[in-house]
Structure formats: C-alpha cells, structure tokens
CSV table of C-alpha atoms in Angstrom, one decimal:
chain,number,residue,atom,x,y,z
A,1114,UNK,CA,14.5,17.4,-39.3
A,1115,UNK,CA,12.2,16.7,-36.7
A,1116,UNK,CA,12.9,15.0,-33.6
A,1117,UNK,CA,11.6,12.3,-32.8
A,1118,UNK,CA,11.4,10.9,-29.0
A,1119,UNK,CA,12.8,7.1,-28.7
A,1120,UNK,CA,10.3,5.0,-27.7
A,1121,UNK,CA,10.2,1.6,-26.1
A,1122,UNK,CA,8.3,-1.7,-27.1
A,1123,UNK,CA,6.2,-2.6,-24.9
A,1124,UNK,CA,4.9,-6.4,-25.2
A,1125,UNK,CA,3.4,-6.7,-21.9
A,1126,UNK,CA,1.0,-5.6,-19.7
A,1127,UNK,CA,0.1,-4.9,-15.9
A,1128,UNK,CA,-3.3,-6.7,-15.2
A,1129,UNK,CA,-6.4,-4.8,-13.6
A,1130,UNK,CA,-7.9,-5.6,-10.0
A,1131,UNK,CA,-10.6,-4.4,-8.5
A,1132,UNK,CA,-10.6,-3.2,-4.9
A,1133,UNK,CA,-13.7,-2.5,-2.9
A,1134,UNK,CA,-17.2,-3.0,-3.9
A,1135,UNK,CA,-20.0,-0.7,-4.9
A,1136,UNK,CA,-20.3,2.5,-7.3
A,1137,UNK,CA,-16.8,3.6,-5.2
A,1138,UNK,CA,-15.1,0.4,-5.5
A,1139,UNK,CA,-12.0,1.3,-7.9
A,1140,UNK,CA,-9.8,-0.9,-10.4
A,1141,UNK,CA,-5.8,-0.5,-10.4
A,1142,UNK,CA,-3.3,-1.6,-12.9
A,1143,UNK,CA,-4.1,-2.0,-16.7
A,1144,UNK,CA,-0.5,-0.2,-17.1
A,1145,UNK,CA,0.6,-1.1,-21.0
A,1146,UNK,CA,4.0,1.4,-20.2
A,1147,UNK,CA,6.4,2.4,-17.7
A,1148,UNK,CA,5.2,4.8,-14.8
A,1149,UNK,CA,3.8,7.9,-16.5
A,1150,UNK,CA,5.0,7.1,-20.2
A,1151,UNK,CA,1.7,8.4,-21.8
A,1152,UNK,CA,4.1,8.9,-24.9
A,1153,UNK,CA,4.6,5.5,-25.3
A,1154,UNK,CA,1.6,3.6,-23.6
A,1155,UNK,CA,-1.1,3.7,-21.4
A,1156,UNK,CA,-1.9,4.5,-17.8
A,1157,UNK,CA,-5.9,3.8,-18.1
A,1158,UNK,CA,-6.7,4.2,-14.1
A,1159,UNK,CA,-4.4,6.9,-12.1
A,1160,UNK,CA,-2.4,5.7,-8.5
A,1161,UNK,CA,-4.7,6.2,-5.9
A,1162,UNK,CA,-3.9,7.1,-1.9
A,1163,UNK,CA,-4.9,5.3,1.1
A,1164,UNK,CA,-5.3,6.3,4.8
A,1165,UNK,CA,-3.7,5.0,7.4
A,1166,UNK,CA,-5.8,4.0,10.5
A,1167,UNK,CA,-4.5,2.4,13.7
A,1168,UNK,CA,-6.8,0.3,15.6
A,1169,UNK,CA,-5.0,1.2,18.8
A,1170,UNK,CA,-3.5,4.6,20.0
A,1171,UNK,CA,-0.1,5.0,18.6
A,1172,UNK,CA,2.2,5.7,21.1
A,1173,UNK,CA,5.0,6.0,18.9
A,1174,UNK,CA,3.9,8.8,16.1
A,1175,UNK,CA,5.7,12.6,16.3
A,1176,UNK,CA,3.6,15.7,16.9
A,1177,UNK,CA,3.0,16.3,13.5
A,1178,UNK,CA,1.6,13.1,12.6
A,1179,UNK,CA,-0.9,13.2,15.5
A,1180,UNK,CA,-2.4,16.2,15.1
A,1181,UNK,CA,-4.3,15.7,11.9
A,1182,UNK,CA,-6.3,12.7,13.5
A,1183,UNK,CA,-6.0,13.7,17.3
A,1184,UNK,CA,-10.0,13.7,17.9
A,1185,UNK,CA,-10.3,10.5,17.0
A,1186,UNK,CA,-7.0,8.3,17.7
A,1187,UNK,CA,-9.3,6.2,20.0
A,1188,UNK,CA,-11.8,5.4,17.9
A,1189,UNK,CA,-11.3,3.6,14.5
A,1190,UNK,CA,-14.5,4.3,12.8
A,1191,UNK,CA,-14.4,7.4,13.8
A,1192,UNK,CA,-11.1,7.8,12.1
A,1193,UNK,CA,-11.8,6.2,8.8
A,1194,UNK,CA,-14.7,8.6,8.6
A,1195,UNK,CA,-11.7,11.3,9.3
A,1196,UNK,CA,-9.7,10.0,6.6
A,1197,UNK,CA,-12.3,10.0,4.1
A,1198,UNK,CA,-13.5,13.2,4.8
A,1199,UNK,CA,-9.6,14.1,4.1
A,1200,UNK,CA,-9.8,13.0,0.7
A,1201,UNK,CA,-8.5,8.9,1.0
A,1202,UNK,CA,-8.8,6.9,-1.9
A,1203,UNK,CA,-9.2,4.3,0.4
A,1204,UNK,CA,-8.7,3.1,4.3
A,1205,UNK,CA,-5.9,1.4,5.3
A,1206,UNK,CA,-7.0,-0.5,8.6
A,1207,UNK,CA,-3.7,-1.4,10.5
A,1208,UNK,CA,-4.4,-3.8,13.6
A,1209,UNK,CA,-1.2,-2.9,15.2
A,1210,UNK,CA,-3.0,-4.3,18.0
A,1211,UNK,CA,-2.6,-7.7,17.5
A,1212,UNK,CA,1.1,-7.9,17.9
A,1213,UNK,CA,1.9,-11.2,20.0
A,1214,UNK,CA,5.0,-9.0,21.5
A,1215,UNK,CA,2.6,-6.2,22.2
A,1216,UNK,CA,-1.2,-6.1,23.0
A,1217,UNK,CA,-1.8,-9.4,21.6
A,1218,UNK,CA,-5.8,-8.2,20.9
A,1219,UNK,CA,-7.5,-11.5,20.2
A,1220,UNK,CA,-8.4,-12.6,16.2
A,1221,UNK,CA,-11.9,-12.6,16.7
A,1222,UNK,CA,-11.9,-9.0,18.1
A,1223,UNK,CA,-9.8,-7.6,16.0
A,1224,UNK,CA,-11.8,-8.9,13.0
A,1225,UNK,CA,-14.7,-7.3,14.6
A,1226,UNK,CA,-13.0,-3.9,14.2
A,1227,UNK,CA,-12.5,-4.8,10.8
A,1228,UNK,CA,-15.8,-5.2,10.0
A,1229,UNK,CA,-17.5,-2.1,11.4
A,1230,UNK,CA,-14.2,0.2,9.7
A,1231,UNK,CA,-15.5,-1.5,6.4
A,1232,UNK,CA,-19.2,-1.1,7.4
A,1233,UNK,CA,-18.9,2.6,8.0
A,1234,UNK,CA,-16.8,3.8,4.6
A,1235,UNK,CA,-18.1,3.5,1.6
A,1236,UNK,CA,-14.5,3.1,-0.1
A,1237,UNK,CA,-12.3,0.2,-0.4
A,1238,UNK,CA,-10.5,-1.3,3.0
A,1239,UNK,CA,-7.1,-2.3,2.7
A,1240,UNK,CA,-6.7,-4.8,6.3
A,1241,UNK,CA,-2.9,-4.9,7.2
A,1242,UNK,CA,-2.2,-7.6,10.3
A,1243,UNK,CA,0.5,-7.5,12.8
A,1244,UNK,CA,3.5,-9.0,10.8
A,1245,UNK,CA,3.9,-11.9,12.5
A,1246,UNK,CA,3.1,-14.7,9.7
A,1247,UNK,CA,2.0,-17.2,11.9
A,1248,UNK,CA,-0.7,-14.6,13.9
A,1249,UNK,CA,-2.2,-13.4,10.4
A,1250,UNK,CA,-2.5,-16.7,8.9
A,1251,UNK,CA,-5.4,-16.7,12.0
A,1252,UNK,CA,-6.3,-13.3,12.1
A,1253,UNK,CA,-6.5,-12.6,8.4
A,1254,UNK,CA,-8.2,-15.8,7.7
A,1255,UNK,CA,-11.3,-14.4,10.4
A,1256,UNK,CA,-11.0,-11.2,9.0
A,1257,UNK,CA,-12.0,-12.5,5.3
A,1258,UNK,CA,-15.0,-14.5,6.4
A,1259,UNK,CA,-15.9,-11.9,8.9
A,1260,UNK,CA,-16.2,-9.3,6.1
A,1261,UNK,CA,-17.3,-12.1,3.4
A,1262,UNK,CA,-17.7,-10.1,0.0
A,1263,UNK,CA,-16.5,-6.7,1.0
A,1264,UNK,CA,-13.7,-7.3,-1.4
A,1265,UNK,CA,-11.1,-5.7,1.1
A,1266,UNK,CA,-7.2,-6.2,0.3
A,1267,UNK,CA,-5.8,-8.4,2.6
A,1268,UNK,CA,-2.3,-8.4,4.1
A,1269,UNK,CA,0.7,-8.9,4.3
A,1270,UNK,CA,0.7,-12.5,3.4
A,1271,UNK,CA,3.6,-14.3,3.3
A,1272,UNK,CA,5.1,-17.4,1.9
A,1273,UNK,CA,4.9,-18.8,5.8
A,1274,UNK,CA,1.0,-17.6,5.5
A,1275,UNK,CA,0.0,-18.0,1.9
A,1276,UNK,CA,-1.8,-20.9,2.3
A,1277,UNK,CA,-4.3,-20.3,4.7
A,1278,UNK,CA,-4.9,-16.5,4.1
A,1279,UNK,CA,-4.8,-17.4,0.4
A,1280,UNK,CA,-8.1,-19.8,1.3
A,1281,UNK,CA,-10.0,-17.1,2.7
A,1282,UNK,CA,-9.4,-14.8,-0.3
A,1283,UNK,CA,-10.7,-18.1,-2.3
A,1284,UNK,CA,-13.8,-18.5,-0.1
A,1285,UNK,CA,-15.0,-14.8,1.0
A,1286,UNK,CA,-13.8,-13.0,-2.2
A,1287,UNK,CA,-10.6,-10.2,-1.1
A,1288,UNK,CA,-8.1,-9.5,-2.5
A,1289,UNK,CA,-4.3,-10.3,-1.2
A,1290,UNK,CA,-1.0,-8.2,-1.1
A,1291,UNK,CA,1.6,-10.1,-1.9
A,1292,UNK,CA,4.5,-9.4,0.3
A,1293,UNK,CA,7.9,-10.5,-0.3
A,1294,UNK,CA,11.3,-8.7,1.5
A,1295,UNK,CA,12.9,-6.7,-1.1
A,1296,UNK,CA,13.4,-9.2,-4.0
A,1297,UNK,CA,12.3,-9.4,-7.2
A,1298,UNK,CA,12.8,-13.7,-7.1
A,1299,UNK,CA,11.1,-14.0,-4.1
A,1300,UNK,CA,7.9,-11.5,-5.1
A,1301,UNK,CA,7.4,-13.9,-8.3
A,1302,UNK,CA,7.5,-17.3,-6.5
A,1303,UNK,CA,5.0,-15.9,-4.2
A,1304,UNK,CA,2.8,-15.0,-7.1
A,1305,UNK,CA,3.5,-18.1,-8.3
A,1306,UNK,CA,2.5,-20.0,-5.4
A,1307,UNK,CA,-0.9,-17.6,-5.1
A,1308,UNK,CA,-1.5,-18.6,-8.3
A,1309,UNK,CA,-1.2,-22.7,-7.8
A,1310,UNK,CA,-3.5,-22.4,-4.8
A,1311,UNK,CA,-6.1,-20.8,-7.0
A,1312,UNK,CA,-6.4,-17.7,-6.2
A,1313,UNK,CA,-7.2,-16.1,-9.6
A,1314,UNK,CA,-4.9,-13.2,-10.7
A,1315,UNK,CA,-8.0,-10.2,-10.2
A,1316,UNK,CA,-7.4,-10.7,-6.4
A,1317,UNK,CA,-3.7,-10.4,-6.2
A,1318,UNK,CA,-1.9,-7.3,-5.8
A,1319,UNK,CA,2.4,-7.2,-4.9
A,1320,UNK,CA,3.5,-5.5,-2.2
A,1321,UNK,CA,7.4,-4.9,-2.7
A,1322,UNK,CA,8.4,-3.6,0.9
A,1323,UNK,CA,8.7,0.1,1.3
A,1324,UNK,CA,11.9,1.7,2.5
A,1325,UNK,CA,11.7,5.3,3.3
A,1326,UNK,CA,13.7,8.2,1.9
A,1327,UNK,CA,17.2,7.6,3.7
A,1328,UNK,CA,16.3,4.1,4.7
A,1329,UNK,CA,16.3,1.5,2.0
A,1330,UNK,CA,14.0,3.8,-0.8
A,1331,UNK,CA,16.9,2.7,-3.3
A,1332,UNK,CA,16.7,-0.8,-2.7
A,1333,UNK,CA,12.3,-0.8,-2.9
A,1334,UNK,CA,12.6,1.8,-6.2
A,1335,UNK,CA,15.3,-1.3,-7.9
A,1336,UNK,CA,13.2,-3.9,-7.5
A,1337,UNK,CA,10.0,-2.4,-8.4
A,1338,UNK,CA,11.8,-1.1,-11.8
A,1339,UNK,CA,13.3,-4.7,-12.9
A,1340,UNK,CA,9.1,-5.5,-11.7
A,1341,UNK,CA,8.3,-3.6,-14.1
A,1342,UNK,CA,10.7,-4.5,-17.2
A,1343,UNK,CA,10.0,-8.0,-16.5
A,1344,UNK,CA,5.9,-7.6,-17.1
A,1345,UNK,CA,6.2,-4.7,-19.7
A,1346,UNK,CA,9.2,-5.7,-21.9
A,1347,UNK,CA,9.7,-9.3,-21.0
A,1348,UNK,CA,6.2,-10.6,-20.8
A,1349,UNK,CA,6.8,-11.7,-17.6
A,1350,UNK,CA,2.8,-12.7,-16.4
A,1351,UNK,CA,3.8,-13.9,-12.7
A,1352,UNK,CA,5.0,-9.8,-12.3
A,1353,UNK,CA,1.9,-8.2,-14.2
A,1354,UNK,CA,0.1,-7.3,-11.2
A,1355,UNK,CA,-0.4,-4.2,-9.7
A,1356,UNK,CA,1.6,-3.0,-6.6
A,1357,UNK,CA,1.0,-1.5,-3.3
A,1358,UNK,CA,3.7,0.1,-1.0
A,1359,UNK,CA,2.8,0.9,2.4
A,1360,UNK,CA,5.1,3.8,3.2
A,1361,UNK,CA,3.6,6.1,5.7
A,1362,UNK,CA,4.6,4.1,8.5
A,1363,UNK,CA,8.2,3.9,7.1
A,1364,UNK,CA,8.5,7.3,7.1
A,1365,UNK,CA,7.3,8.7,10.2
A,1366,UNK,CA,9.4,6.0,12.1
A,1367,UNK,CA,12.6,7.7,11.4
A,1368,UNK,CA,14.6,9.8,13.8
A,1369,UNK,CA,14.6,12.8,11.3
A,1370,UNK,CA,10.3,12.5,11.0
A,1371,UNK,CA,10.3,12.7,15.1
A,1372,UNK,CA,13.2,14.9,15.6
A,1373,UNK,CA,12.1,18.5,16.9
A,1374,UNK,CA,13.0,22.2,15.4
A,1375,UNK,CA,16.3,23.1,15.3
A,1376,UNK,CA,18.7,25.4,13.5
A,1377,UNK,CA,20.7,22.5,11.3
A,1378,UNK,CA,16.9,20.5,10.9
A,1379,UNK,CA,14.4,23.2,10.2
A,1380,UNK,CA,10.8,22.8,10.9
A,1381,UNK,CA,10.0,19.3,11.9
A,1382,UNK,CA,6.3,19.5,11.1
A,1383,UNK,CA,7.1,20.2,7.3
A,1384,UNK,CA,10.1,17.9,7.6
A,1385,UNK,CA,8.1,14.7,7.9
A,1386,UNK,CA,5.9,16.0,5.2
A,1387,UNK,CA,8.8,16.5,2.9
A,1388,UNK,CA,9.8,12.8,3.5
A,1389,UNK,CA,6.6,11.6,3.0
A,1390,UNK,CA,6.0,13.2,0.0
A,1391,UNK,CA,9.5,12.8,-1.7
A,1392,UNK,CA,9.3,9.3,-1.0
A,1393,UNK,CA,5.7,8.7,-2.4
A,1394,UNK,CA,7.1,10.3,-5.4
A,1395,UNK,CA,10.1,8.4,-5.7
A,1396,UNK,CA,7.5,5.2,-5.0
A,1397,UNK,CA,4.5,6.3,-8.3
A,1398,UNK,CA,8.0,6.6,-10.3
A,1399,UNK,CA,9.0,3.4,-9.9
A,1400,UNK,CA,5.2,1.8,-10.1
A,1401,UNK,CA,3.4,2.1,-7.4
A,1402,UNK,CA,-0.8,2.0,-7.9
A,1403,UNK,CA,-1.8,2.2,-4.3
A,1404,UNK,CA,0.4,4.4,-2.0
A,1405,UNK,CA,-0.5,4.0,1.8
A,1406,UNK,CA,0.3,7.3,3.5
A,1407,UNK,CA,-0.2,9.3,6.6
A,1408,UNK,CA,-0.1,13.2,6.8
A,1409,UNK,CA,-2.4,15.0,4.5
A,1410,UNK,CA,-0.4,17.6,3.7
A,1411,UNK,CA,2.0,15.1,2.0
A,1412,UNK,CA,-1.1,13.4,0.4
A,1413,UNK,CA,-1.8,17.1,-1.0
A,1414,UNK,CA,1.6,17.1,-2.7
A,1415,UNK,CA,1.6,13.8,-4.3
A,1416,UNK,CA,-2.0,14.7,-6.0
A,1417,UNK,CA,-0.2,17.4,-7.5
A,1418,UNK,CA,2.6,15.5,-8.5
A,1419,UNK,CA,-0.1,12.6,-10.1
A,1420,UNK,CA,-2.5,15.6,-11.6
A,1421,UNK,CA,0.9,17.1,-13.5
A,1422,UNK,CA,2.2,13.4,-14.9
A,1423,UNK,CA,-0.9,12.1,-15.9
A,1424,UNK,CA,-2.1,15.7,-17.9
C-alpha cells in the first residue's frame, strides 16, 4: 500500500502586497499553505532579502559587519547602490539618526535622505525610523509625502503612531509595517485599527518583532506560527498579511556577533554569519516574506536555503 503524506486543510489565505514601483517593484504574500508546504499549497512569490543601510556611521557594528560596506559607511546612496550591487531584494533605509536620545537629525532632513536613497535604487525602499513612536509619527509622516508614490514600506508604526503615519500611507500611497511587541493579540488589533482608519489591506504588511538566535528567536518563531494557523486554518482575515522581520540588527547586537577569536568561540567573522543565517532560517520557517539582513555572506546562505525549499 502506498503511502500517503497527511495533509492539512487549508481554508485561508495570506493576501498579496506590492512593494516598490516599476518593472522591479515585487508582490509578497499570496501564501495558500504553511511556509514551504508546496505538498499541500501554494507559495506563488518566493521570500525576498533586504539590505540594511544606516544613514549615519554605526559606531556600534563588529569588524565583520563593517567590512563588507566600509567604502561607503558615510554615504547612504552610495551604500544602497552597494547593497544592490550585492544582490538586495530590496533597501532597507534605517535613520538611526533621528534618535531623540542620540543625534536627534531633524524630520525634514532626514526625509531628504529618504528621498535620494529611493531616487538612486531602482528596487523597493523599506524606511525604518528611530523607534520612538512619538518622533516617527513626525518623521514618517514627512517621509511619505516627501517620497509621494514611491510606494516605500513604512515603519515601525505603532499603535501610539498609527494614526498619523497611517494618513500618510492613505495620502502618498506606502505601504506600513505593522509592528506590535511579540504578541499575536496585539499584531491583530493593530491590523484592526489600520484597517478602520482606511488604510486598505494591499499597503499593510506585519512586523512581528525579531529576536535573534539566543535572544528571544523562540518567542518571534511562536507567534508568527499561531499568525499563521490563524489566517490559513482559521480564516482569520485581520492576520492574512504578509510579514516582515527585521533581524540583522538583532543579531549583530549580541555579545557573541562582536566577540573576537578565541579557542572556546572560533572565528568571529563566520560566527556572526552563522547567527545571521541560522536565525533567517529559523524566521522563512515560521513565515517570514521579507527578511532584513546585514552580512552578505549570510544573505548567500539563506538563498540557498530558499532555492532548496521552494524546488
């Protein structure tokens, strides 16, 4: 007698959005089965990789992070152009700057910087503020109408933030990430709240929160899995969006990413890539359709990893 592999029902599925504009722009989602279950559904449009870029040295990165983008760490658009010429998928513009504990870079500037990083790729811009809610709900909101119809994905936004950045995805056309801390609950009301303020369901995509390998990844991979029950098996539509996980910076944070050679430790170059990539695995397992990464060695791994799952 043959076997025959169990399958699972699927009665949901994960809605498409398009990032970007042009003949590169790219559409995520459209999932109609768990992460890589060809057997049993569809995966119509693969994960796809962005680049990190700071707008701002880093001060704060290891060796081996550096060195790929060392000619260029002062220079954003010069960098972007780096991290296409690597391979991105898309750029992942971080205005670190604008930190009210740090630099503090005005709005106005920094959405400058935003607009020439999108003016000089010709992939999608993913535009990540400073974290502090009540700075982004400014800065995002300038950053939108600065780059009116560049269809960039704008973020994090917040339920302390939804409102107004949630406007300027209305008005200028983006696309928001959805972030909520690690919970499920709290991921849908946002979604739901998105979705009362009109922003239509194309221009949201959920951003989880990413913890590293070591750091939290068990928590992240949880949530994202009951996500993704909820939209597939459950019919859930306030989860069946597409979601991003910005996990470079996670990674390359930790004290075993910066720690140097040793006997016990091994190589600290291929270290960090190890995390990275182990974690971006661990992430496209659980979900993921837009991983934001750093070292492109680790970004070299994961292609693998998506070539083999999706044959």
């Amino acid at each position: 007698m043959a076997f025959a592999i169990p399958k699972t029902t699927y009665t949901g599925k994960i809605k498409e959005v398009v990032l970007g504009k042009g003949p590169k722009a790219i559409t995520v989602g459209g999932e109609t089965s768990y992460p890589f279950h060809l057997f049993e559904g569809e995966m119509p449009h693969p994960p796809r990789i962005a680049i990190e870029v700071y707008d701002t040295p880093p001060d704060d990165w290891s060796e081996a992070s550096l060195e790929p983008y060392r000619d260029v760490l002062r220079d954003p658009v010069a960098w972007a152009k780096k991290a296409a010429a690597y391979g991105a998928d898309l750029i992942a513009l971080q205005l670190v700057s604008t930190d009210p504990n740090g630099l503090n870079t005005p709005s106005d500037q920094a959405a400058e910087t935003a607009k020439k990083v999108a003016a000089a790729v010709d992939i999608p811009v993913i535009v990540n503020g400073s974290g502090s809610p009540e700075k982004d709900a400014e800065l995002l909101r300038k950053v939108a109408e600065a780059c009116d119809g560049m269809n960039l994905v704008v973020g994090p936004v917040v339920v302390d933030n939804y409102k107004q950045i949630g406007a300027g995805a209305i008005a200028y056309k983006h696309t928001v990430a959805a972030n909520s801390p690690i919970d499920i609950n709290l991921a849908k009301q946002l979604n739901i709240l998105l979705g009362n303020l009109g922003v239509p369901d194309g221009q949201i995509i959920v951003d989880p929160t990413t913890g590293g390998l070591g750091y939290g990844i068990e928590y992240t991979y949880s949530v994202m899995e009951r996500d993704r029950m909820a939209a597939l098996t459950q019919q859930d539509e306030r989860l069946q969006f597409p979601i991003i996980c910005d996990l470079g910076k996670e990674i390359w944070k930790t004290k075993e990413a910066k720690a140097e050679d040793s006997p016990l430790m091994g190589n600290a170059a291929k270290r960090g890539v190890l995390m990275e990539a182990i974690t971006a695995q661990l992430l496209l397992l659980a979900g993921a359709d837009v991983l934001i990464m750093r070292h492109p060695e680790a970004i070299r791994l994961v292609r693998g990893m998506i070539t083999d799952l999706m044959a």
